Short mmCIF file of N, CA, C and O in Angstrom, two decimals:
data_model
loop_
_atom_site.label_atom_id
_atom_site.label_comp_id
_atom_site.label_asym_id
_atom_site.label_seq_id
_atom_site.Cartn_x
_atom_site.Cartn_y
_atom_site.Cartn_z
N UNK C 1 -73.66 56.59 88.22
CA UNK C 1 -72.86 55.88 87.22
C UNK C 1 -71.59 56.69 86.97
O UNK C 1 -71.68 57.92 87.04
N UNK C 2 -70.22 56.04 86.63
CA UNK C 2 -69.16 56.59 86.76
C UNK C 2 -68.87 57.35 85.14
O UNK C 2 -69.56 57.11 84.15
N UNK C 3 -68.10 57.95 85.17
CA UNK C 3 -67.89 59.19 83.54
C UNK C 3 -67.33 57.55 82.74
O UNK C 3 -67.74 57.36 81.59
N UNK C 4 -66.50 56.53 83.33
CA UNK C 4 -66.06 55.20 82.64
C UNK C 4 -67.53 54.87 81.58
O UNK C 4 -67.93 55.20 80.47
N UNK C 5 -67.83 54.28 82.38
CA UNK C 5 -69.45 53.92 82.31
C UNK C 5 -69.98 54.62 81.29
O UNK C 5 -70.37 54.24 80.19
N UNK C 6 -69.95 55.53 81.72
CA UNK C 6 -71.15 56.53 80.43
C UNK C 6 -70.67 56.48 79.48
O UNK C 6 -71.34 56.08 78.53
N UNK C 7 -69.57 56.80 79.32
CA UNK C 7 -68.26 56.81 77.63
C UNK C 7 -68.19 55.29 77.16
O UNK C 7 -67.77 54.90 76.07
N UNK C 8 -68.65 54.60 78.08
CA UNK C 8 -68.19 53.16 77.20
C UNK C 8 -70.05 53.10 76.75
O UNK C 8 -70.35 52.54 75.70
N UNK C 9 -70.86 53.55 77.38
CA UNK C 9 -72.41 53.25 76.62
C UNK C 9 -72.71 53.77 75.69
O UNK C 9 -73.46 53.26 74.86
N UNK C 10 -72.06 55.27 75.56
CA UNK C 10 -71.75 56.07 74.63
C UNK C 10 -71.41 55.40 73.36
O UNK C 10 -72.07 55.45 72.32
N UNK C 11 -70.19 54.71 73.59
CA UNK C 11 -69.53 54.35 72.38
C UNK C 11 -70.19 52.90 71.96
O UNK C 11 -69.76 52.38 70.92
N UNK C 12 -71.03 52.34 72.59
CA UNK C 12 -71.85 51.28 72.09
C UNK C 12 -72.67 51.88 71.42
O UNK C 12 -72.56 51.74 70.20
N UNK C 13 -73.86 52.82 71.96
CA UNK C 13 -74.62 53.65 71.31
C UNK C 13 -74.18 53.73 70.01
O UNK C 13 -74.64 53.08 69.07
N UNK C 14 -72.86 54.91 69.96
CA UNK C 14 -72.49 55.16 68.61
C UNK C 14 -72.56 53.89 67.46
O UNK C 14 -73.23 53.90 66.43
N UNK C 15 -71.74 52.87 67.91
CA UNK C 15 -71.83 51.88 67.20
C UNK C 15 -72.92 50.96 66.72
O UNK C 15 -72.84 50.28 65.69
N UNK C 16 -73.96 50.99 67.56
CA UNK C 16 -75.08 50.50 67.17
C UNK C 16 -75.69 51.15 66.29
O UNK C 16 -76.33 50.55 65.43
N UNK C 17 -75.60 52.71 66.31
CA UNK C 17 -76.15 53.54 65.37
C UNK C 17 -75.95 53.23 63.78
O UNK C 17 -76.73 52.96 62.87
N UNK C 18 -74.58 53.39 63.88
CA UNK C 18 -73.48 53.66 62.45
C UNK C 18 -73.98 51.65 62.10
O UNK C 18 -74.69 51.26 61.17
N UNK C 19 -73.56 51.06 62.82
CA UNK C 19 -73.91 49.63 62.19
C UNK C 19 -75.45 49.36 61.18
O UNK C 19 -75.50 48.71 60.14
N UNK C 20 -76.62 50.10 61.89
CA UNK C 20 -77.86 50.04 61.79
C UNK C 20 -77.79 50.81 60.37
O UNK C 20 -78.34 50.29 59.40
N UNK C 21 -77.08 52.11 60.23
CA UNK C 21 -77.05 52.74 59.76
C UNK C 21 -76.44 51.83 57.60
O UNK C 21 -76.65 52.09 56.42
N UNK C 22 -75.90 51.12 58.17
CA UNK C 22 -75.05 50.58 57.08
C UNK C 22 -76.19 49.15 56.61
O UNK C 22 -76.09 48.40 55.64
N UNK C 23 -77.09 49.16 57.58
CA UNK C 23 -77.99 48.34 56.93
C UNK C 23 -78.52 46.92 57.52
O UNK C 23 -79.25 46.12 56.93
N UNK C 24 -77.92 46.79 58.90
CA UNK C 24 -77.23 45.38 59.61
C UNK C 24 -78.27 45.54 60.68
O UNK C 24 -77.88 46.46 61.40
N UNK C 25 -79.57 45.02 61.17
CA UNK C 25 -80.07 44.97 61.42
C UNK C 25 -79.82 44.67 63.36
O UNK C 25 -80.32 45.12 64.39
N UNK C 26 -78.79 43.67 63.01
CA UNK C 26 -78.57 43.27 64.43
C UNK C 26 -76.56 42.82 64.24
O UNK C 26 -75.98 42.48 63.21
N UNK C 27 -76.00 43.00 65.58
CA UNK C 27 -75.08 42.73 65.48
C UNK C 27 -74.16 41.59 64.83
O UNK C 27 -73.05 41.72 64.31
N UNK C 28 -75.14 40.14 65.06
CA UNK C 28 -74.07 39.15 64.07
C UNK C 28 -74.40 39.26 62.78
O UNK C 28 -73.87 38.43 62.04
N UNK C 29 -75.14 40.05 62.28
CA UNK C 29 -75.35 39.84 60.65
C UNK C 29 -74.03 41.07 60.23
O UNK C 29 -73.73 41.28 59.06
N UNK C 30 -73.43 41.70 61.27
CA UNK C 30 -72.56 42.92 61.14
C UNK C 30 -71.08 42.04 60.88
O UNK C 30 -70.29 41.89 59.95
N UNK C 31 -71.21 41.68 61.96
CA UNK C 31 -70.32 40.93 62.52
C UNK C 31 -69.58 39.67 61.64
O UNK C 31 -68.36 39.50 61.68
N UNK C 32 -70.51 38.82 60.82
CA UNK C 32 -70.17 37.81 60.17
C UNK C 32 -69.88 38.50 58.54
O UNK C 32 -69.06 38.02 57.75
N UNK C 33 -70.86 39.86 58.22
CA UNK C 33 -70.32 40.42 56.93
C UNK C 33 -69.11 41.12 56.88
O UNK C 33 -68.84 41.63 55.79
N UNK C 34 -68.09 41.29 58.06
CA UNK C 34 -67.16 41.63 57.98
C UNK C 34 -66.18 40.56 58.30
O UNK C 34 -65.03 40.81 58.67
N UNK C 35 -66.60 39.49 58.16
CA UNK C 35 -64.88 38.24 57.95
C UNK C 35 -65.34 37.30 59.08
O UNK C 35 -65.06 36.10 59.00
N UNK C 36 -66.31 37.99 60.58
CA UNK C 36 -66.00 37.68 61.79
C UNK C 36 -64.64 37.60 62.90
O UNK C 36 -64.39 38.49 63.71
N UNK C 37 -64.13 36.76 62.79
CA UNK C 37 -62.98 36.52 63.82
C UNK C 37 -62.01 37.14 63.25
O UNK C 37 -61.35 38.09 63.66
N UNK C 38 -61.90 36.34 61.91
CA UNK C 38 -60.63 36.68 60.98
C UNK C 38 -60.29 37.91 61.09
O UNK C 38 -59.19 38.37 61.38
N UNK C 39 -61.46 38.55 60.81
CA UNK C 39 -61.27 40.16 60.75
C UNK C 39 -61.25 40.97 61.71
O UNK C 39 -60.40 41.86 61.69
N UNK C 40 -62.20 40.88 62.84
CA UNK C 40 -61.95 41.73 64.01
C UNK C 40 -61.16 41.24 65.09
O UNK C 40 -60.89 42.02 66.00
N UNK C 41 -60.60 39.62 65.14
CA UNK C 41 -59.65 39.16 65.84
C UNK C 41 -60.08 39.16 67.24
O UNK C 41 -59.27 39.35 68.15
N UNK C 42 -61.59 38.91 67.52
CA UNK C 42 -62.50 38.80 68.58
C UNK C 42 -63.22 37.68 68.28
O UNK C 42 -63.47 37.43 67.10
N UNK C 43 -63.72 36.77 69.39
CA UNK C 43 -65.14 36.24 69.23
C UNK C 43 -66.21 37.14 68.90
O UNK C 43 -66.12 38.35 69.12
N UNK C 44 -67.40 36.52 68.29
CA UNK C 44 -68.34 36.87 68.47
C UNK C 44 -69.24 38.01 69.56
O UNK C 44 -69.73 39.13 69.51
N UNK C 45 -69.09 37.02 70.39
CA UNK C 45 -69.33 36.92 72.31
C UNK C 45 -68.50 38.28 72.52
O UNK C 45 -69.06 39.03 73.32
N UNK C 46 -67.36 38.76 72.00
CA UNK C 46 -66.46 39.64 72.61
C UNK C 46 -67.19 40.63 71.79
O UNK C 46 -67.57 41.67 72.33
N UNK C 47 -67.37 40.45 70.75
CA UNK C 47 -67.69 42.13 69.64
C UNK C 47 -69.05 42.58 70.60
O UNK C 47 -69.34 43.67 71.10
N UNK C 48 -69.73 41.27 70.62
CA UNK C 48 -71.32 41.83 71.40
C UNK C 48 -71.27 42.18 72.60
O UNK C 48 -72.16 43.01 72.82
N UNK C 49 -70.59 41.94 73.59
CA UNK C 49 -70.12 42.66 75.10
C UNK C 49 -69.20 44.40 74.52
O UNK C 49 -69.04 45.41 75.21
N UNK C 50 -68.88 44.21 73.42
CA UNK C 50 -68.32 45.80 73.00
C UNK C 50 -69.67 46.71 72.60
O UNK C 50 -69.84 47.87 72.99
N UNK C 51 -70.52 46.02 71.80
CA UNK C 51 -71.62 46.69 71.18
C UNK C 51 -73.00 46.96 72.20
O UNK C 51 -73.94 47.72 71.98
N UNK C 52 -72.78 46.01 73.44
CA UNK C 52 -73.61 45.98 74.39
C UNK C 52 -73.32 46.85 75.72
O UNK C 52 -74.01 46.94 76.73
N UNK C 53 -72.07 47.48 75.39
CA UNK C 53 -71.31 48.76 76.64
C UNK C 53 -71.07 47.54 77.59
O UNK C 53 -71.50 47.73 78.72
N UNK C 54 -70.56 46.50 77.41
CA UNK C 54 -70.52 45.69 78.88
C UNK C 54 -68.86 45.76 78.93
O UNK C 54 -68.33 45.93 80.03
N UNK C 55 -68.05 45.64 77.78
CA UNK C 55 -66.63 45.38 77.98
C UNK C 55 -65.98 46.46 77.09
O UNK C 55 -66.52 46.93 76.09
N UNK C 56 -64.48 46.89 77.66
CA UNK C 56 -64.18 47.81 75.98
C UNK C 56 -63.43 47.44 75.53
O UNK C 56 -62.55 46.83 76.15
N UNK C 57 -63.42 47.64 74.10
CA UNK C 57 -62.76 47.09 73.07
C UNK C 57 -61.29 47.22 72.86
O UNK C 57 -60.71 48.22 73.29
N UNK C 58 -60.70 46.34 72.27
CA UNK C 58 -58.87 46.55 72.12
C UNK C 58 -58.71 47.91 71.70
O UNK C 58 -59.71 48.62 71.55
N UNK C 59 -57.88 48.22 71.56
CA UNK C 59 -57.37 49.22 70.47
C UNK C 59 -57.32 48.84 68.95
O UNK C 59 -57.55 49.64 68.04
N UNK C 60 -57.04 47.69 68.79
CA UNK C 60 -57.00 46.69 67.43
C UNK C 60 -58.43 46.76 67.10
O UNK C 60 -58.54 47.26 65.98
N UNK C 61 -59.73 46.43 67.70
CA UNK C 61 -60.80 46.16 67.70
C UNK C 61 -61.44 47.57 66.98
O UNK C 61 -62.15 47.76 65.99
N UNK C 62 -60.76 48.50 68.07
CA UNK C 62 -61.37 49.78 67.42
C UNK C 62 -60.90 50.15 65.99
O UNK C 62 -61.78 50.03 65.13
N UNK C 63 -59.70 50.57 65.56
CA UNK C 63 -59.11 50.37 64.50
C UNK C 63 -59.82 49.89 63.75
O UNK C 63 -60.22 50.76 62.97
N UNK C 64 -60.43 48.49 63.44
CA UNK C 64 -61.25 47.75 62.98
C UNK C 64 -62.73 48.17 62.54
O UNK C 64 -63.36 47.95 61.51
N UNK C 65 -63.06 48.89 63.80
CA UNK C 65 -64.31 49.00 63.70
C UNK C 65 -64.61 50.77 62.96
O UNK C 65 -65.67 50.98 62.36
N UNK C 66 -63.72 51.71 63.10
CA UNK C 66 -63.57 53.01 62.68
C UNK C 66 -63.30 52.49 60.79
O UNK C 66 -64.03 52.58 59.80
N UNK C 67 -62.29 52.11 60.94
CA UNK C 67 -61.85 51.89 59.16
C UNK C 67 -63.36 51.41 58.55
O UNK C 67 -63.98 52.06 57.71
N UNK C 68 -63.88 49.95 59.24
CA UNK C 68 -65.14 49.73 58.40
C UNK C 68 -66.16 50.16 58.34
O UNK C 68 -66.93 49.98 57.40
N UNK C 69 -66.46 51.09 59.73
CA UNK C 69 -67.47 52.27 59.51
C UNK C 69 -67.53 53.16 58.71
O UNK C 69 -68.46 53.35 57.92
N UNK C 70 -65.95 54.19 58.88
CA UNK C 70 -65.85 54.75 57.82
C UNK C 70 -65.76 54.64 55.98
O UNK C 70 -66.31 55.41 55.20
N UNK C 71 -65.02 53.60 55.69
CA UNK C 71 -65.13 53.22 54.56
C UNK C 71 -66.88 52.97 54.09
O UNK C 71 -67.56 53.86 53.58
N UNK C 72 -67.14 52.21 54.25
CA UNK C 72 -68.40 52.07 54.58
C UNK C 72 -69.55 52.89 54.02
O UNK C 72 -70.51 52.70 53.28
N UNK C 73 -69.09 53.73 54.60
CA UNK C 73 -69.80 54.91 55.06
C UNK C 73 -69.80 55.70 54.05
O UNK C 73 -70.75 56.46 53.88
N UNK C 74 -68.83 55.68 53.28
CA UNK C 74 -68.38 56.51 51.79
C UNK C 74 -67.92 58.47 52.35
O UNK C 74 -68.07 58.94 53.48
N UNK C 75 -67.49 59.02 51.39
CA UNK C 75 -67.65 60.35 51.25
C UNK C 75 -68.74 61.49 51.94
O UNK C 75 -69.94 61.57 51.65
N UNK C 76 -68.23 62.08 52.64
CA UNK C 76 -69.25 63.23 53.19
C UNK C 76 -69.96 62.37 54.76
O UNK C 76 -70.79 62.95 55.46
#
């Protein structure tokens, strides 16, 4: 498997973690409590090929997804 590959499963990993972590059991319950489209400016279909290591995400997407993790996430 290529170093591409691993860093993009990686960063699904991560995200599945931190999502789970915030309480969201599975990706569209994540997905729809944050606006959905409106807000991450993806389908559905697109966030879950990001969260599934199959595709990588915009730069916009990420942005998106760092701010609401972190916020989120609170202090410390």
């Amino acid at each position: 498997m290529d170093e591409r590959k691993i860093a993009l499963l990686h960063f699904a990993a991560l995200l599945r973690k931190y999502r789970e972590g915030l309480g969201h059991r599975n990706a569209h319950s994540f997905f729809t409590a944050q606006g959905g489209r409106g807000f991450f400016g993806c389908t559905y279909r697109a966030y879950l090929y990001v969260e599934k290591g199959l595709s990588v995400p915009s730069p916009a997407l990420v942005e998106k997804l760092v701010a609401t993790l972190w916020i989120a996430a609170g202090p410390g």
